[in-house]
CSV table of C-alpha atoms and ligand atoms in Angstrom, one decimal:
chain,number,residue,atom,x,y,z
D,281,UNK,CA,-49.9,56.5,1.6
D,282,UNK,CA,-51.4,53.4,3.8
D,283,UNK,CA,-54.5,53.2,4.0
D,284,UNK,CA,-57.1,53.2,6.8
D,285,UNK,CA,-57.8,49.1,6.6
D,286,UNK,CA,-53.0,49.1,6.6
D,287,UNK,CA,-53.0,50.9,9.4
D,288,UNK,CA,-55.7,49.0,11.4
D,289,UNK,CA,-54.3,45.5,10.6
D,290,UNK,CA,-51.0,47.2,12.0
D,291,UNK,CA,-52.0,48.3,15.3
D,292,UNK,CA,-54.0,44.9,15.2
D,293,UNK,CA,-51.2,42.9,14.5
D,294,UNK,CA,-48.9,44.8,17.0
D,295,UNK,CA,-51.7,43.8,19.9
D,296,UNK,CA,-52.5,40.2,18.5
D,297,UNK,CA,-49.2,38.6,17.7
D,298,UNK,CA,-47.3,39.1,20.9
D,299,UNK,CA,-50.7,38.0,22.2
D,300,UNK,CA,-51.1,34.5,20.0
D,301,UNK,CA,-47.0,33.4,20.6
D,302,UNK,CA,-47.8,33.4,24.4
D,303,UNK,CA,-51.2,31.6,23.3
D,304,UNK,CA,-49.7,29.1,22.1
D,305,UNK,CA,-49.9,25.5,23.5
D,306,UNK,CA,-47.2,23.4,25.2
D,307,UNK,CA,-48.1,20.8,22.3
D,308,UNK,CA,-47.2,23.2,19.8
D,309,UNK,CA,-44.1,24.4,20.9
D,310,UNK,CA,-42.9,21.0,21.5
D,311,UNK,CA,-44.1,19.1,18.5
D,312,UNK,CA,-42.0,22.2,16.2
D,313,UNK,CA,-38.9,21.1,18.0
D,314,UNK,CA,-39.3,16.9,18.6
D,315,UNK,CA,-39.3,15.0,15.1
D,316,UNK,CA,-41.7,13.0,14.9
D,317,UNK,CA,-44.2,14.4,17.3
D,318,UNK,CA,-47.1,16.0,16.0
D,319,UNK,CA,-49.3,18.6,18.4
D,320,UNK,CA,-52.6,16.3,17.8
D,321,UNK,CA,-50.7,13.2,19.6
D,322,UNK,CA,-49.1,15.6,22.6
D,323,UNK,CA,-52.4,16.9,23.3
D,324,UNK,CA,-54.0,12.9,23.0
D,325,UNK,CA,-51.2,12.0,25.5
D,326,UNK,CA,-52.5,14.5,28.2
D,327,UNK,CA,-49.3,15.7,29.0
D,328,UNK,CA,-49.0,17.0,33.1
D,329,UNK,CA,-47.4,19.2,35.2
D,330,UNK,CA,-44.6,17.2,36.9
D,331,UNK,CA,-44.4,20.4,39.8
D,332,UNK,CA,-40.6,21.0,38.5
D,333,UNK,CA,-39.0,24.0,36.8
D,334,UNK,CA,-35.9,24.2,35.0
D,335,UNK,CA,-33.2,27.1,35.7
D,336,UNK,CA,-35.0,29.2,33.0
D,337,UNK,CA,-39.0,28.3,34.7
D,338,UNK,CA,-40.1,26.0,32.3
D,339,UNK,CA,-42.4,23.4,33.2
D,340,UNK,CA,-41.5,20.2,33.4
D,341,UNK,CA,-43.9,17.4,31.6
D,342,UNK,CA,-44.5,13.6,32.2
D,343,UNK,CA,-46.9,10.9,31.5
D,344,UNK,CA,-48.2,8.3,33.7
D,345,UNK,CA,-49.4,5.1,32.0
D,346,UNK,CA,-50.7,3.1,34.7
D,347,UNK,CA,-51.5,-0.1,36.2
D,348,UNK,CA,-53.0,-2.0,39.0
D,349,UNK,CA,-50.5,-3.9,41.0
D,350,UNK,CA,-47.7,-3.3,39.4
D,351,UNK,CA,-44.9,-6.0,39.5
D,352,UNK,CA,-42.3,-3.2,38.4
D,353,UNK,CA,-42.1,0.8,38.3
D,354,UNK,CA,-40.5,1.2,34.8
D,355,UNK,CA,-39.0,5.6,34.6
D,356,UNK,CA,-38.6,6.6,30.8
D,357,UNK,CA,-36.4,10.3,30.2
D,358,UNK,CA,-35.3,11.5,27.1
D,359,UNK,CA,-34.3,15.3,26.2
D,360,UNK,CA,-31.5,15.1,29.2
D,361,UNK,CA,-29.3,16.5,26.2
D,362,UNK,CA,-31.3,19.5,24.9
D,363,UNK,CA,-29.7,19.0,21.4
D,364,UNK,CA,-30.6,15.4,21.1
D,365,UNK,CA,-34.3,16.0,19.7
D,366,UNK,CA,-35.2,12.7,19.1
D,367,UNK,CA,-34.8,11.4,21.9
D,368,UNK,CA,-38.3,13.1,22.9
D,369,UNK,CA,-39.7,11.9,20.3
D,370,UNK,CA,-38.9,8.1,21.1
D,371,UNK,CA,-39.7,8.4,24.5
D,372,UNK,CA,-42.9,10.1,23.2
D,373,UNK,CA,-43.8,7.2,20.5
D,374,UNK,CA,-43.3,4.7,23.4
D,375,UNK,CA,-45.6,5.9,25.8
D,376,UNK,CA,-48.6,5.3,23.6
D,377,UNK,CA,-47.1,2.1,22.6
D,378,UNK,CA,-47.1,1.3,26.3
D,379,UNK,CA,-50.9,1.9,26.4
D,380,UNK,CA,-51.4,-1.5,24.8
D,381,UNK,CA,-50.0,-4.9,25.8
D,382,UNK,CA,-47.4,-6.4,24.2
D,383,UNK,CA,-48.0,-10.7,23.1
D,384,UNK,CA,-45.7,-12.6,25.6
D,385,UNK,CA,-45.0,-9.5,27.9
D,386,UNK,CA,-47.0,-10.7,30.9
D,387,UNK,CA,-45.3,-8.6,34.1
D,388,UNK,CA,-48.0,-5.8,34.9
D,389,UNK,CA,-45.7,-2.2,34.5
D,390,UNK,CA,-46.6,1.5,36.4
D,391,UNK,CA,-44.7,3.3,33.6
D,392,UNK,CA,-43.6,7.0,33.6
D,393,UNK,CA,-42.5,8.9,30.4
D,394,UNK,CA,-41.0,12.4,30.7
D,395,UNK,CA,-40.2,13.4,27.3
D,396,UNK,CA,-37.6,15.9,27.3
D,397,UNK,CA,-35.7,16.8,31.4
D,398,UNK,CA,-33.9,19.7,30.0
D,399,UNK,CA,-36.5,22.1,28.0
D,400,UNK,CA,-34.3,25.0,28.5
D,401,UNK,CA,-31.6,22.9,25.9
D,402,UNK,CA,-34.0,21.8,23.5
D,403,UNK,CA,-35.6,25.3,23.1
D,404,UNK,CA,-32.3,27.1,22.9
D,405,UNK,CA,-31.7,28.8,19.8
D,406,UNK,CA,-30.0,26.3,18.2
D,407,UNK,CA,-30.6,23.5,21.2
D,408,UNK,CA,-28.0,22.6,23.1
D,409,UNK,CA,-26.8,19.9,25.2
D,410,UNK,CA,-26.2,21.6,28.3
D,411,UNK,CA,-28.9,23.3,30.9
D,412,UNK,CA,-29.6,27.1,30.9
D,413,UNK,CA,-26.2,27.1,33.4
D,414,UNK,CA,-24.3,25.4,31.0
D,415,UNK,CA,-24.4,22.5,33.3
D,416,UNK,CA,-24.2,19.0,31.6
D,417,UNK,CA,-26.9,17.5,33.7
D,418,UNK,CA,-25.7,13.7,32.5
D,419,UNK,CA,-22.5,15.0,34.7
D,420,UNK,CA,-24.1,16.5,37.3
D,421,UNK,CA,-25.0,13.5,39.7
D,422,UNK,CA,-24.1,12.9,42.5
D,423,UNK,CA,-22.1,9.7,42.0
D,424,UNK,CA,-18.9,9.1,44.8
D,425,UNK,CA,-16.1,11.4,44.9
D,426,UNK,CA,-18.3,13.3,42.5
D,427,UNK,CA,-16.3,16.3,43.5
D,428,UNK,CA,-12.8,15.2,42.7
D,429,UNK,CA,-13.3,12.9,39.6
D,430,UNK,CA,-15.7,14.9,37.9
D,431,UNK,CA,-13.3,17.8,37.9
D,432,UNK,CA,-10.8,15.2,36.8
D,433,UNK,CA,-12.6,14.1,33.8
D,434,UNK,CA,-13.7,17.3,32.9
D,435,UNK,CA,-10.1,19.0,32.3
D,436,UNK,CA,-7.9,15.6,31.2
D,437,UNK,CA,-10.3,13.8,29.1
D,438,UNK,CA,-12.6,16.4,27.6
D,439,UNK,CA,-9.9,19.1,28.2
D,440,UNK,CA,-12.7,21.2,29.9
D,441,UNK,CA,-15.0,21.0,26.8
D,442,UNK,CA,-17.8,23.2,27.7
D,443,UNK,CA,-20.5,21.1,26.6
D,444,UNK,CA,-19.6,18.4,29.6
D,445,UNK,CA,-19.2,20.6,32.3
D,446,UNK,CA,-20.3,18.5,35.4
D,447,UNK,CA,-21.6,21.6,37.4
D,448,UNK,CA,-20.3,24.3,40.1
D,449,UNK,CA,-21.3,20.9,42.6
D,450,UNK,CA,-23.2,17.6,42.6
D,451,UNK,CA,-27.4,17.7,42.1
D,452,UNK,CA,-26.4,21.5,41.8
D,453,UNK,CA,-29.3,21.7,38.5
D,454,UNK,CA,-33.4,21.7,39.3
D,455,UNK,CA,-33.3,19.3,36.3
D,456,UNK,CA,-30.9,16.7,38.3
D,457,UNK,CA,-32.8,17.3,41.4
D,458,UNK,CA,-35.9,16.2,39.4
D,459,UNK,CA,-34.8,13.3,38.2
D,460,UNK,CA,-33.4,12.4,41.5
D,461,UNK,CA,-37.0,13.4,43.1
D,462,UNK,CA,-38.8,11.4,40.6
D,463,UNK,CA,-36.2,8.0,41.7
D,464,UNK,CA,-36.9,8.5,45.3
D,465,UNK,CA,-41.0,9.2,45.0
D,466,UNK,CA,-41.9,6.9,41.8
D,467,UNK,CA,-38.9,4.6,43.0
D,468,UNK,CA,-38.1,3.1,39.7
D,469,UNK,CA,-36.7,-0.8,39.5
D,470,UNK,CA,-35.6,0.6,36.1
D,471,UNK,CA,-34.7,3.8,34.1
D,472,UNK,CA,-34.3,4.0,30.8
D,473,UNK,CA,-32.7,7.0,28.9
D,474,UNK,CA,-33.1,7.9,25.4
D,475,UNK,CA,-29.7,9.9,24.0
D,476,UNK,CA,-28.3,10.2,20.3
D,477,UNK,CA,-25.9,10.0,18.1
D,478,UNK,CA,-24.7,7.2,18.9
D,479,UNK,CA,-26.4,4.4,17.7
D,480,UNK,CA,-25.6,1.8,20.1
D,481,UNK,CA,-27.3,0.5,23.8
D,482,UNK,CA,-25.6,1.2,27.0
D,483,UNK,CA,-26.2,-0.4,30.1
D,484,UNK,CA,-25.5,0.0,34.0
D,485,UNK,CA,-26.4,-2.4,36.5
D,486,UNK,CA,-26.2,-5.3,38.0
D,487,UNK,CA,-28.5,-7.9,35.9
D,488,UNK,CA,-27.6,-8.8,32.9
D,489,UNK,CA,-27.5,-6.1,29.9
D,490,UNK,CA,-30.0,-6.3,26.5
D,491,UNK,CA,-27.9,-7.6,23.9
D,492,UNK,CA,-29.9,-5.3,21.3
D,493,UNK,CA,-32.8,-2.7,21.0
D,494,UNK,CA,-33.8,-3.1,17.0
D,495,UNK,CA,-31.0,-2.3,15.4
D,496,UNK,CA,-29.2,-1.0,18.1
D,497,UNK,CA,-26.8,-3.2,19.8
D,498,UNK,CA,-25.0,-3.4,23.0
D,499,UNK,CA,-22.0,-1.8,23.4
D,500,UNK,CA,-20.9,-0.5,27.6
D,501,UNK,CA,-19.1,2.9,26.3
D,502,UNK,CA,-17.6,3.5,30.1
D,503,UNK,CA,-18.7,5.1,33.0
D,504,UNK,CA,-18.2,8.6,33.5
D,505,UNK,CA,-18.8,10.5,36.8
D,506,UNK,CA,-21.8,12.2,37.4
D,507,UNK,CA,-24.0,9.9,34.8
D,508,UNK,CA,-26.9,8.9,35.8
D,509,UNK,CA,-26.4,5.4,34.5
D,510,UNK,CA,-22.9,5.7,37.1
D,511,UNK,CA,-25.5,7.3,39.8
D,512,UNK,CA,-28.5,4.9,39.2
D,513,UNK,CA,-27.7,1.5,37.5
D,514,UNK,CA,-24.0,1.2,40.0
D,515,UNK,CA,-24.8,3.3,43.3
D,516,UNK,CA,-28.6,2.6,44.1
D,517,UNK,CA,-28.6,-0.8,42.0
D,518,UNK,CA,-31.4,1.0,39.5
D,519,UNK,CA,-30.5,-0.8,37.0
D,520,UNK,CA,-30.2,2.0,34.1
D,521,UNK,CA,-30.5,1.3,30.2
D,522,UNK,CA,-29.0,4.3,27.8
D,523,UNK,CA,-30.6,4.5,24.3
D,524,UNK,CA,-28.2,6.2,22.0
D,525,UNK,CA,-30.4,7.1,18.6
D,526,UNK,CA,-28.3,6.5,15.7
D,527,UNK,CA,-29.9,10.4,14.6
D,528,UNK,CA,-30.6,13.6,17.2
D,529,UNK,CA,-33.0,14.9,14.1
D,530,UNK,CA,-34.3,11.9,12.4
D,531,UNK,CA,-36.4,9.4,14.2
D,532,UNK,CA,-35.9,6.2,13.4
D,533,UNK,CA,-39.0,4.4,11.0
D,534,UNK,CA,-42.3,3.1,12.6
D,535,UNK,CA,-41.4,-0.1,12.6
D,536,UNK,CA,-37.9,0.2,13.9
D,537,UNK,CA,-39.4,2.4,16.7
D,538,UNK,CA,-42.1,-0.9,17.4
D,539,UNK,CA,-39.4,-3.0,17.2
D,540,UNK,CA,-36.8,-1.3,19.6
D,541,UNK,CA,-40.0,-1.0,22.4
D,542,UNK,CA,-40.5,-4.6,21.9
D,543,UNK,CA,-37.2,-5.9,22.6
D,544,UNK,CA,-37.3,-3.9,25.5
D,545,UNK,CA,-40.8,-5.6,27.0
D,546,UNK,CA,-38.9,-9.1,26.5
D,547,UNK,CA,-35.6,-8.2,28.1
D,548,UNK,CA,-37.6,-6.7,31.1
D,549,UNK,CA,-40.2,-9.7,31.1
D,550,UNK,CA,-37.5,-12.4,31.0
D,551,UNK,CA,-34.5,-10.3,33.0
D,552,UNK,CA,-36.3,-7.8,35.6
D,553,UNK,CA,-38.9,-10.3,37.1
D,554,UNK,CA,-38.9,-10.3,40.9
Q,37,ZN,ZN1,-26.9,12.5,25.3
């Protein structure tokens, strides 16, 4: 027979738990899904409101790490791909990185991080690449004749797999619109987007490419309609850099992570100066 202290932890539990899952923080949430990230260092890093929801009303986060008189407007995204989970993580271990100057880096940078563009992916049970729609948003820009070769690529050269589907139309996603939002208010002179598996670094644009980020090195995999590196880096001459982790679960060590951010600074110090 339970006792009177069983049954009172019961109805306790039945009013508390539902009570602490709500409770719990932004930080937490994320730092159980994003190797690497602990909920300490998203709370340091002040995450904010970015005044964006995703299909399924999640808020969407950024970080601002800024300067006076900037000679560039650097845009970091990762989490584009909900199943790529350390992509957040990078993006996440660079922004504090960016909080200190780098030796021999000496263009002043207005950086913005946004960890993860598609929280509705990463916190799908498992995550997944595509949107709450089943929209994959690094399809769904509006790049030319979006409409007709997107449609094309999707049926002859996936053979309509579902985890590329482009969209029911271009910028048809709240994430996509976001992103597109963030180029035309923050105007970026360069994005960079952190993906995985991939292990290699894409580029888009119309300076010339890094030859290598760490371990990572160049390799220009194609462009496919609807990308944002297609979108950005050829149709509004952003020039766009595509990280491809060599892991979606694994980040790669400290000191490959230091390295990687480095090379960037020096490609962008010796390549992007105005
Ligand atoms: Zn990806």
């Amino acid at each position: 027979m339970p006792t009177v202290s069983s049954i009172y932890k019961a109805i306790l539990a039945l009013f508390f738990i539902p009570f602490t899952a709500q409770a719990a923080s932004v930080c937490q949430e994320y730092s159980a899904r994003i190797p690497g990230l602990t909920a300490a260092e998203c709370d340091a890093a002040s995450w904010r409101d970015m005044h964006a929801k995703t299909v399924l009303g999640r808020t969407i986060f950024g970080v601002d790490v800024p300067v006076e008189k900037p000679d560039l407007h650097v845009l970091v995204i990762g989490g584009i791909h909900g199943d790529e989970m350390t992509s957040g993580g990078l993006v996440h271990e660079w922004l504090s990185m960016a909080r200190t100057p780098l030796a021999g880096t000496p263009l002043r940078i207005y950086w913005r991080f946004i960890p993860v563009v598609n929280p509705d992916g990463l916190f799908a049970k498992p995550p997944r690449r595509t949107n709450a729609r089943g929209v994959d948003l690094n399809r769904n820009f509006p790049t030319l004749n979006w409409a007709r070769d997107s449609k094309i690529h999707w049926e002859q050269r996936t053979r309509k797999d579902p985890r590329r589907w482009p969209g029911p139309t271009s910028a048809s996603e709240p994430e996509t619109r976001f992103v597109l939002s963030q180029m035309a208010s923050f105007k970026p002179n360069l994005i960079v987007s952190v993906h995985a598996p991939y292990a290699v670094v894409d580029f888009d644009g119309n300076s010339s490419p890094p030859v290598r980020l760490g371990r990572l090195f160049l390799d220009q995999i194609g462009v496919f309609p609807g990308s944002l590196g297609n979108y950005g880096g050829m149709q509004r001459h952003i020039p766009v850099v595509t990280v491809e982790l060599a892991s979606a679960t694994r980040l790669p060590h400290p000191g490959e992570v230091r390295e990687m951010w480095g090379d960037l600074l020096h490609w962008v110090n010796d390549k992007l100066a105005k």
